[in-house]
Coordinates of C-alpha atoms in Angstrom, one line a residue:
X125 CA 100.8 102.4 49.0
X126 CA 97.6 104.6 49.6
X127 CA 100.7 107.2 51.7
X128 CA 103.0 108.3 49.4
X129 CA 105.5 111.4 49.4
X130 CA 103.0 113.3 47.5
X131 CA 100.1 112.8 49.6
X132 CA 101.9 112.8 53.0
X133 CA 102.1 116.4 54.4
X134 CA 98.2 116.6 53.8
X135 CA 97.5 113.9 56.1
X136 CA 95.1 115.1 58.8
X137 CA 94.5 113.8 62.4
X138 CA 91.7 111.7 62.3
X139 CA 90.9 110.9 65.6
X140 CA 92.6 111.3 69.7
X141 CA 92.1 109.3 72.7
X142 CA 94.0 111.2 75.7
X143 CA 94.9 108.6 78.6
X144 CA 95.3 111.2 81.2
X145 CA 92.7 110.2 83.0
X146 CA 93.6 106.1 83.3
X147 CA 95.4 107.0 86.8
X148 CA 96.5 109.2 89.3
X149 CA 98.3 111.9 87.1
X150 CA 99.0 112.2 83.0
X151 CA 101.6 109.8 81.9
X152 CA 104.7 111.0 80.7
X153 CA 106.0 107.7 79.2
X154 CA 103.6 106.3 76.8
X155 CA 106.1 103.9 74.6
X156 CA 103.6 101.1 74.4
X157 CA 102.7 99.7 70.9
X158 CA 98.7 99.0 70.4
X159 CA 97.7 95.6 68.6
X160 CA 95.2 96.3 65.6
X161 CA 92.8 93.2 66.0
X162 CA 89.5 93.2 63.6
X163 CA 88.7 96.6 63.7
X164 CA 89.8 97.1 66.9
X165 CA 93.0 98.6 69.3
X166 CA 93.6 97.0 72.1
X167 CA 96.9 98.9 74.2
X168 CA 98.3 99.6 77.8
X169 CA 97.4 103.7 79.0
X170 CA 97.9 105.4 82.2
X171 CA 99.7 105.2 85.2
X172 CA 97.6 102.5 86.4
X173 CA 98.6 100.2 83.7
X174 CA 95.0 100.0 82.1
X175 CA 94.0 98.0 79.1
X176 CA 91.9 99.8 76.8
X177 CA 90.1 98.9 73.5
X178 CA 89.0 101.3 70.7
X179 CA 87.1 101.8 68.0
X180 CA 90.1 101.8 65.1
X181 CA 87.8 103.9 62.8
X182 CA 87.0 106.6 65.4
X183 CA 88.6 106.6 68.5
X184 CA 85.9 105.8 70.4
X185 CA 86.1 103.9 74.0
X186 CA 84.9 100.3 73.8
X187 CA 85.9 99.0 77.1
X188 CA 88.4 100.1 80.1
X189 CA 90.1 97.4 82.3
X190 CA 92.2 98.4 85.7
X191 CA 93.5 96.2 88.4
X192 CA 93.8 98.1 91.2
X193 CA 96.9 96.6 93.8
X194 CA 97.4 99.1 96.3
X195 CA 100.8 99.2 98.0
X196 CA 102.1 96.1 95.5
X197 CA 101.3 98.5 92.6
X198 CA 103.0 101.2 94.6
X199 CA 106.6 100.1 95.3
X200 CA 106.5 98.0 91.8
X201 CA 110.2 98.0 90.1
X202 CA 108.3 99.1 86.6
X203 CA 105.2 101.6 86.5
X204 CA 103.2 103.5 84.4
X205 CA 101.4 101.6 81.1
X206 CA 104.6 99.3 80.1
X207 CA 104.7 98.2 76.5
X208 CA 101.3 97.2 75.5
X209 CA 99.6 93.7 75.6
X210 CA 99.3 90.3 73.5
X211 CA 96.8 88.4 72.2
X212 CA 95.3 85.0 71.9
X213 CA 92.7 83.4 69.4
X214 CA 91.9 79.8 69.5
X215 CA 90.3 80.8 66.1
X216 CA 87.5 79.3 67.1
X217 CA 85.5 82.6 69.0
X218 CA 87.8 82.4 72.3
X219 CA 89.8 85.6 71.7
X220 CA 92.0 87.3 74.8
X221 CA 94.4 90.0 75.5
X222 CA 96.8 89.3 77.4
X223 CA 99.0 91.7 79.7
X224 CA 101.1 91.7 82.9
X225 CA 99.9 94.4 85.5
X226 CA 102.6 96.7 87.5
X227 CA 102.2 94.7 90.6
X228 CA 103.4 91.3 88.3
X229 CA 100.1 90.0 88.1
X230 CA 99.4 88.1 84.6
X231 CA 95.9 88.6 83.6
X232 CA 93.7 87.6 80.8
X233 CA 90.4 89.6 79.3
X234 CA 88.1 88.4 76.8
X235 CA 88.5 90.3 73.6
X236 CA 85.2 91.6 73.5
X237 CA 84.0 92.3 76.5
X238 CA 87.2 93.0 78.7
X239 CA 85.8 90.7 81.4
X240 CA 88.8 88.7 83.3
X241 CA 88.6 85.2 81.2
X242 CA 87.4 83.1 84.6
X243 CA 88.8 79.9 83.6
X244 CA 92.6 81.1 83.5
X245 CA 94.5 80.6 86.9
X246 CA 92.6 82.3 89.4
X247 CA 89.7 84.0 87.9
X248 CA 91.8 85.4 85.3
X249 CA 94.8 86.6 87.6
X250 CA 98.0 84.8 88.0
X251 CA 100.2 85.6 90.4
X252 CA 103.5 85.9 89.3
X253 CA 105.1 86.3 92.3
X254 CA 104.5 83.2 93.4
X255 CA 107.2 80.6 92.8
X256 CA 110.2 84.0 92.5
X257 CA 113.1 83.4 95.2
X258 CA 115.6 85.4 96.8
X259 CA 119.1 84.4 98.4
X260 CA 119.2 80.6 99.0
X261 CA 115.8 79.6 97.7
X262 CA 113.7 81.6 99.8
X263 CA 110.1 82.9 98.2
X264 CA 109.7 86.8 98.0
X265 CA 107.4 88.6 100.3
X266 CA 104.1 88.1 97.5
X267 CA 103.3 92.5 98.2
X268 CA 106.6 94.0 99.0
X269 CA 109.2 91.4 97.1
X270 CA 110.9 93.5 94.2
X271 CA 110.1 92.1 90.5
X272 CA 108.1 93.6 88.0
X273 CA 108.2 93.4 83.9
X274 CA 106.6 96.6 81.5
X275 CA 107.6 93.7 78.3
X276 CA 104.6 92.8 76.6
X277 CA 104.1 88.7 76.9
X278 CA 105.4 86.2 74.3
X279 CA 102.5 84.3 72.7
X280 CA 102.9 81.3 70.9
X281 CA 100.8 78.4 70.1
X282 CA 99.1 78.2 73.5
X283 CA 101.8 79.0 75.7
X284 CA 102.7 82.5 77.1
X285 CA 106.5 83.3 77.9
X286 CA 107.4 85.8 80.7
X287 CA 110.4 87.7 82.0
X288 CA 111.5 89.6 84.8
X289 CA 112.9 93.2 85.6
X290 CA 113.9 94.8 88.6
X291 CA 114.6 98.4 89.5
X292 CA 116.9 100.9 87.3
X293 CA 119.8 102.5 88.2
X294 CA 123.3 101.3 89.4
X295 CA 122.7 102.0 93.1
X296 CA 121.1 98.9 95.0
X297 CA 120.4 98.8 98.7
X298 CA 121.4 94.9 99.0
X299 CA 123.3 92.4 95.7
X300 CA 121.1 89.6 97.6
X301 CA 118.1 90.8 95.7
X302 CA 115.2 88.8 93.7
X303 CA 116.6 86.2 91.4
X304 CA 115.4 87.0 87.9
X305 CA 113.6 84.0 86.1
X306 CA 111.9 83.1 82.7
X307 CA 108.7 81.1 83.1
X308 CA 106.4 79.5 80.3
X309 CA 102.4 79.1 81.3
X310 CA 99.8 77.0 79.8
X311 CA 97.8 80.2 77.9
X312 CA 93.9 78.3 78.4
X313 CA 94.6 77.5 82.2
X314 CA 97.4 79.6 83.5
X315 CA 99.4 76.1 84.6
X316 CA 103.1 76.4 84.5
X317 CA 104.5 74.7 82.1
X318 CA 108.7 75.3 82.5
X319 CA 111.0 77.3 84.5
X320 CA 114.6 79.1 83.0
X321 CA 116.8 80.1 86.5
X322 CA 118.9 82.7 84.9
X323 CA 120.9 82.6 87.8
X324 CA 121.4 78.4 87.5
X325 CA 121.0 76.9 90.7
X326 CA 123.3 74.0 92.2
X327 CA 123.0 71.2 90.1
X328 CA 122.6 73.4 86.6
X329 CA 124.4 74.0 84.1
X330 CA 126.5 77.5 84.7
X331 CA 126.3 77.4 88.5
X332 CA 130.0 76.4 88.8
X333 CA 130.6 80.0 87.0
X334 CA 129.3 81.8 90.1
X335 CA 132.3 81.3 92.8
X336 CA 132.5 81.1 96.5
X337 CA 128.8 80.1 96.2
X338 CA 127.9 83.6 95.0
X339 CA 125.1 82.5 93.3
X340 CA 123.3 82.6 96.7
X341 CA 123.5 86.4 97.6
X342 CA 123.2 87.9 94.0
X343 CA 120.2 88.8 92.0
X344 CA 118.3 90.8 89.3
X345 CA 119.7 89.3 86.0
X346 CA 116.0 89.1 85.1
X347 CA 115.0 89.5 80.9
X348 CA 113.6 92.7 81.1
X349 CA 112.9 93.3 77.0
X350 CA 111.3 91.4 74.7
X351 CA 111.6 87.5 74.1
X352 CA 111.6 86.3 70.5
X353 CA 110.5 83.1 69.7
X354 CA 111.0 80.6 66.2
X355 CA 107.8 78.3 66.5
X356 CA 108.6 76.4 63.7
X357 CA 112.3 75.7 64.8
X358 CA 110.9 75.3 68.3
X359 CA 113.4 77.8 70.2
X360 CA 113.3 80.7 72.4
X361 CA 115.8 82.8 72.7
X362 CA 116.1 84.8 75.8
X363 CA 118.1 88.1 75.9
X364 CA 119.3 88.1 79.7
X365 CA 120.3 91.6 81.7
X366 CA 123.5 91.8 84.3
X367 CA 123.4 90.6 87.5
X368 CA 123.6 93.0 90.8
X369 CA 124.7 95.2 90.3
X370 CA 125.7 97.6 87.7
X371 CA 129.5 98.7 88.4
X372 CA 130.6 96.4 90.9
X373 CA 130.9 92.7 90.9
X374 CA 133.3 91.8 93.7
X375 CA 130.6 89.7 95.3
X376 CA 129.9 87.7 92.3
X377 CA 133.4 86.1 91.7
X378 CA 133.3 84.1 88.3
X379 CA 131.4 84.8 84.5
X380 CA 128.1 84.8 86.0
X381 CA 126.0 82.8 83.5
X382 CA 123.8 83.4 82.4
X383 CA 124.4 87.5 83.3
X384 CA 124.5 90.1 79.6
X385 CA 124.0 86.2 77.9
X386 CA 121.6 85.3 74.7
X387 CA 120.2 81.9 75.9
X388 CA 118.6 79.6 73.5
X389 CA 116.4 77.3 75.0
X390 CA 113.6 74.5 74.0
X391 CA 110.7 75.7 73.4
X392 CA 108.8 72.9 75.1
X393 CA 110.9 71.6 78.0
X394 CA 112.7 75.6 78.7
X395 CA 115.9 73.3 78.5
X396 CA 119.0 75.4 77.1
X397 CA 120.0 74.3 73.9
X398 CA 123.2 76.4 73.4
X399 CA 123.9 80.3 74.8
X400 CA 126.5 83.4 74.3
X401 CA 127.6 85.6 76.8
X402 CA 128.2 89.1 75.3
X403 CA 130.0 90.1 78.5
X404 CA 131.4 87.3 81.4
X405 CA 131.7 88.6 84.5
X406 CA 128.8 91.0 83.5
X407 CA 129.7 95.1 84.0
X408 CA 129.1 98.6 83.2
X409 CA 125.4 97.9 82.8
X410 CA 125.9 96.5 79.0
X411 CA 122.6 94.5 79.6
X412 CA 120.6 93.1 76.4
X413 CA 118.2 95.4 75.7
X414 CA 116.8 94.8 72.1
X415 CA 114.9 92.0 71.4
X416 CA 116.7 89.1 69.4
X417 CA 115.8 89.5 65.6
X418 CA 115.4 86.2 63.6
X419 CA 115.7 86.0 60.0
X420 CA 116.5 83.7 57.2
X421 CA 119.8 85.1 55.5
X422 CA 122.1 83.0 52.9
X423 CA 125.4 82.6 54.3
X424 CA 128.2 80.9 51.4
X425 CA 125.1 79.9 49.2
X426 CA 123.6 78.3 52.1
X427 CA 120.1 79.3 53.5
X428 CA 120.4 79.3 57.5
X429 CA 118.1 80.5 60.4
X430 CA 120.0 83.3 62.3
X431 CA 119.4 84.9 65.2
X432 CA 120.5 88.5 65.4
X433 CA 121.1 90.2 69.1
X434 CA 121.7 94.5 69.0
X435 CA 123.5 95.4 72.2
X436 CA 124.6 98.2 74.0
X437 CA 127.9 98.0 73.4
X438 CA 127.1 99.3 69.5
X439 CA 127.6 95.5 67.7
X440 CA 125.6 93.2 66.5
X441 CA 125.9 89.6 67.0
X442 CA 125.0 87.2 64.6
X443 CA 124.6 83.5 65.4
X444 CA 123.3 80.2 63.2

């Protein structure tokens, strides 16, 4: 209430902080949203994906972090500074940010000194490449292999929830390209905790919906946007892009679950609990791209849980 329509066009600019310098050339894409933590800002800047934290009252530079990964960083499917980063407070004193780098590294800092936390995963890093397949169960080259997010990391209790994107644009070299993948880690020690194929493997449920074994030389369908959680209902809901590639899907015979599909898993296990595919036999590139909205709404007098899930194709679909 202190901005109202009266006070508003005498508002004045009370502090800048340019990023131009945080990598190898100004940014033209800064779209990430900064976390206001006591007092303090804590965001993605620059083409090197940096981590910064600022004085809230005055702008002023507290601490810079930068991971620099050489050619991994270079031929990454999503550059520049992403979406920002998460945080985690055991409200006890152990407070971290948490981001994922360009070269799909997952990395923890402490809060207030931007130091890599050393007892997560290796020093602070996880690699995140590690464990990603492509064609029949083979793992991806861990410098060269094409996967990447810019999606900030779910955080919930003390668990972090990651996606998977690949390159833009309709034109791919190869459909047998990295299988996209969901993956829950334990947030203290950086130990796996579940894994969501979103191409289902033989065996799971959906694989039957990729014919003539197709699920072995397709990729991408990775969950490139946000991931929205209900903690207390304990779901995730996963918002899942279309498979390779964009505009042609004769080597994908079948729906291709879980391709342009809202899954619903367990929170705990990363079991699916029920799912919707917006489009089967995913094309045109009408990939979820908004994160799933919950809310409480009254539906015949009835209070429910919904799940609401924007999409490209200009609806809105609303599920119990």
């Amino acid at each position: 209430d202190q901005v109202t329509a009266q006070n508003f066009g005498k508002l004045e600019v009370a502090w800048r902080f340019k990023t131009d310098n945080l990598g190898t050339r100004p940014e033209y894409k800064l779209e990430g949203t900064p976390l206001a933590i006591k007092g303090v800002l804590y965001v993605t800047a620059g083409t090197r994906r940096s981590v910064i934290a600022l004085d809230a009252k005055t702008g002023e530079l507290q601490w810079v972090y930068s991971l620099r990964e050489g050619k991994r960083s270079a031929v990454a499917p999503r550059q520049l500074s992403g979406r920002g980063v998460s945080y985690w407070t055991d409200a006890k004193g152990d407070d971290r940010i948490v981001f994922v780098t360009t070269g799909y590294r997952l990395v923890e800092l402490n809060a207030r000194t931007g130091q890599p936390v050393q007892s997560f995963a290796r020093n602070g890093i996880l690699d995140l490449k590690e464990g990603v397949q492509v064609g029949n169960n083979q793992q991806i080259d861990l410098e060269s292999g094409e996967i990447g997010v810019h999606s900030t990391p779910t955080v919930v209790r003390d668990m972090v929830i990651i996606g998977s994107s690949f390159r833009e644009g309709a034109t791919v070299p190869t459909h047998n390209n990295t299988k996209g993948v969901v993956r829950a880690f334990d947030v203290r020690t950086g130990k796996r905790i579940w894994t969501f194929n979103t191409i289902p493997r033989p065996g799971e449920f959906g694989n039957d919906t990729w014919e003539e074994n197709s699920w072995a030389f397709n990729g991408n369908t990775g969950v490139w946007t946000q991931i929205s959680v209900d903690a207390d209902a304990g779901l995730a809901y996963l918002p899942i892009e279309t498979p390779t590639s964009d505009f042609y899907g004769g080597h994908r015979p079948g729906n291709n679950l879980f391709g342009e599909t809202l899954v619903c898993v367990d929170l705990r296990t990363g079991e699916r609990k029920w799912h919707f595919q917006l489009v089967h036999h995913p094309l045109w590139d009408h990939d979820i791209s908004s994160a799933p909205i919950l809310a409480d709404i009254n539906v015949d007098g009835r209070a429910i849980k919904a799940v609401a899930q924007p999409s490209k194709q200009g609806y809105i679909y609303l599920f119990d």
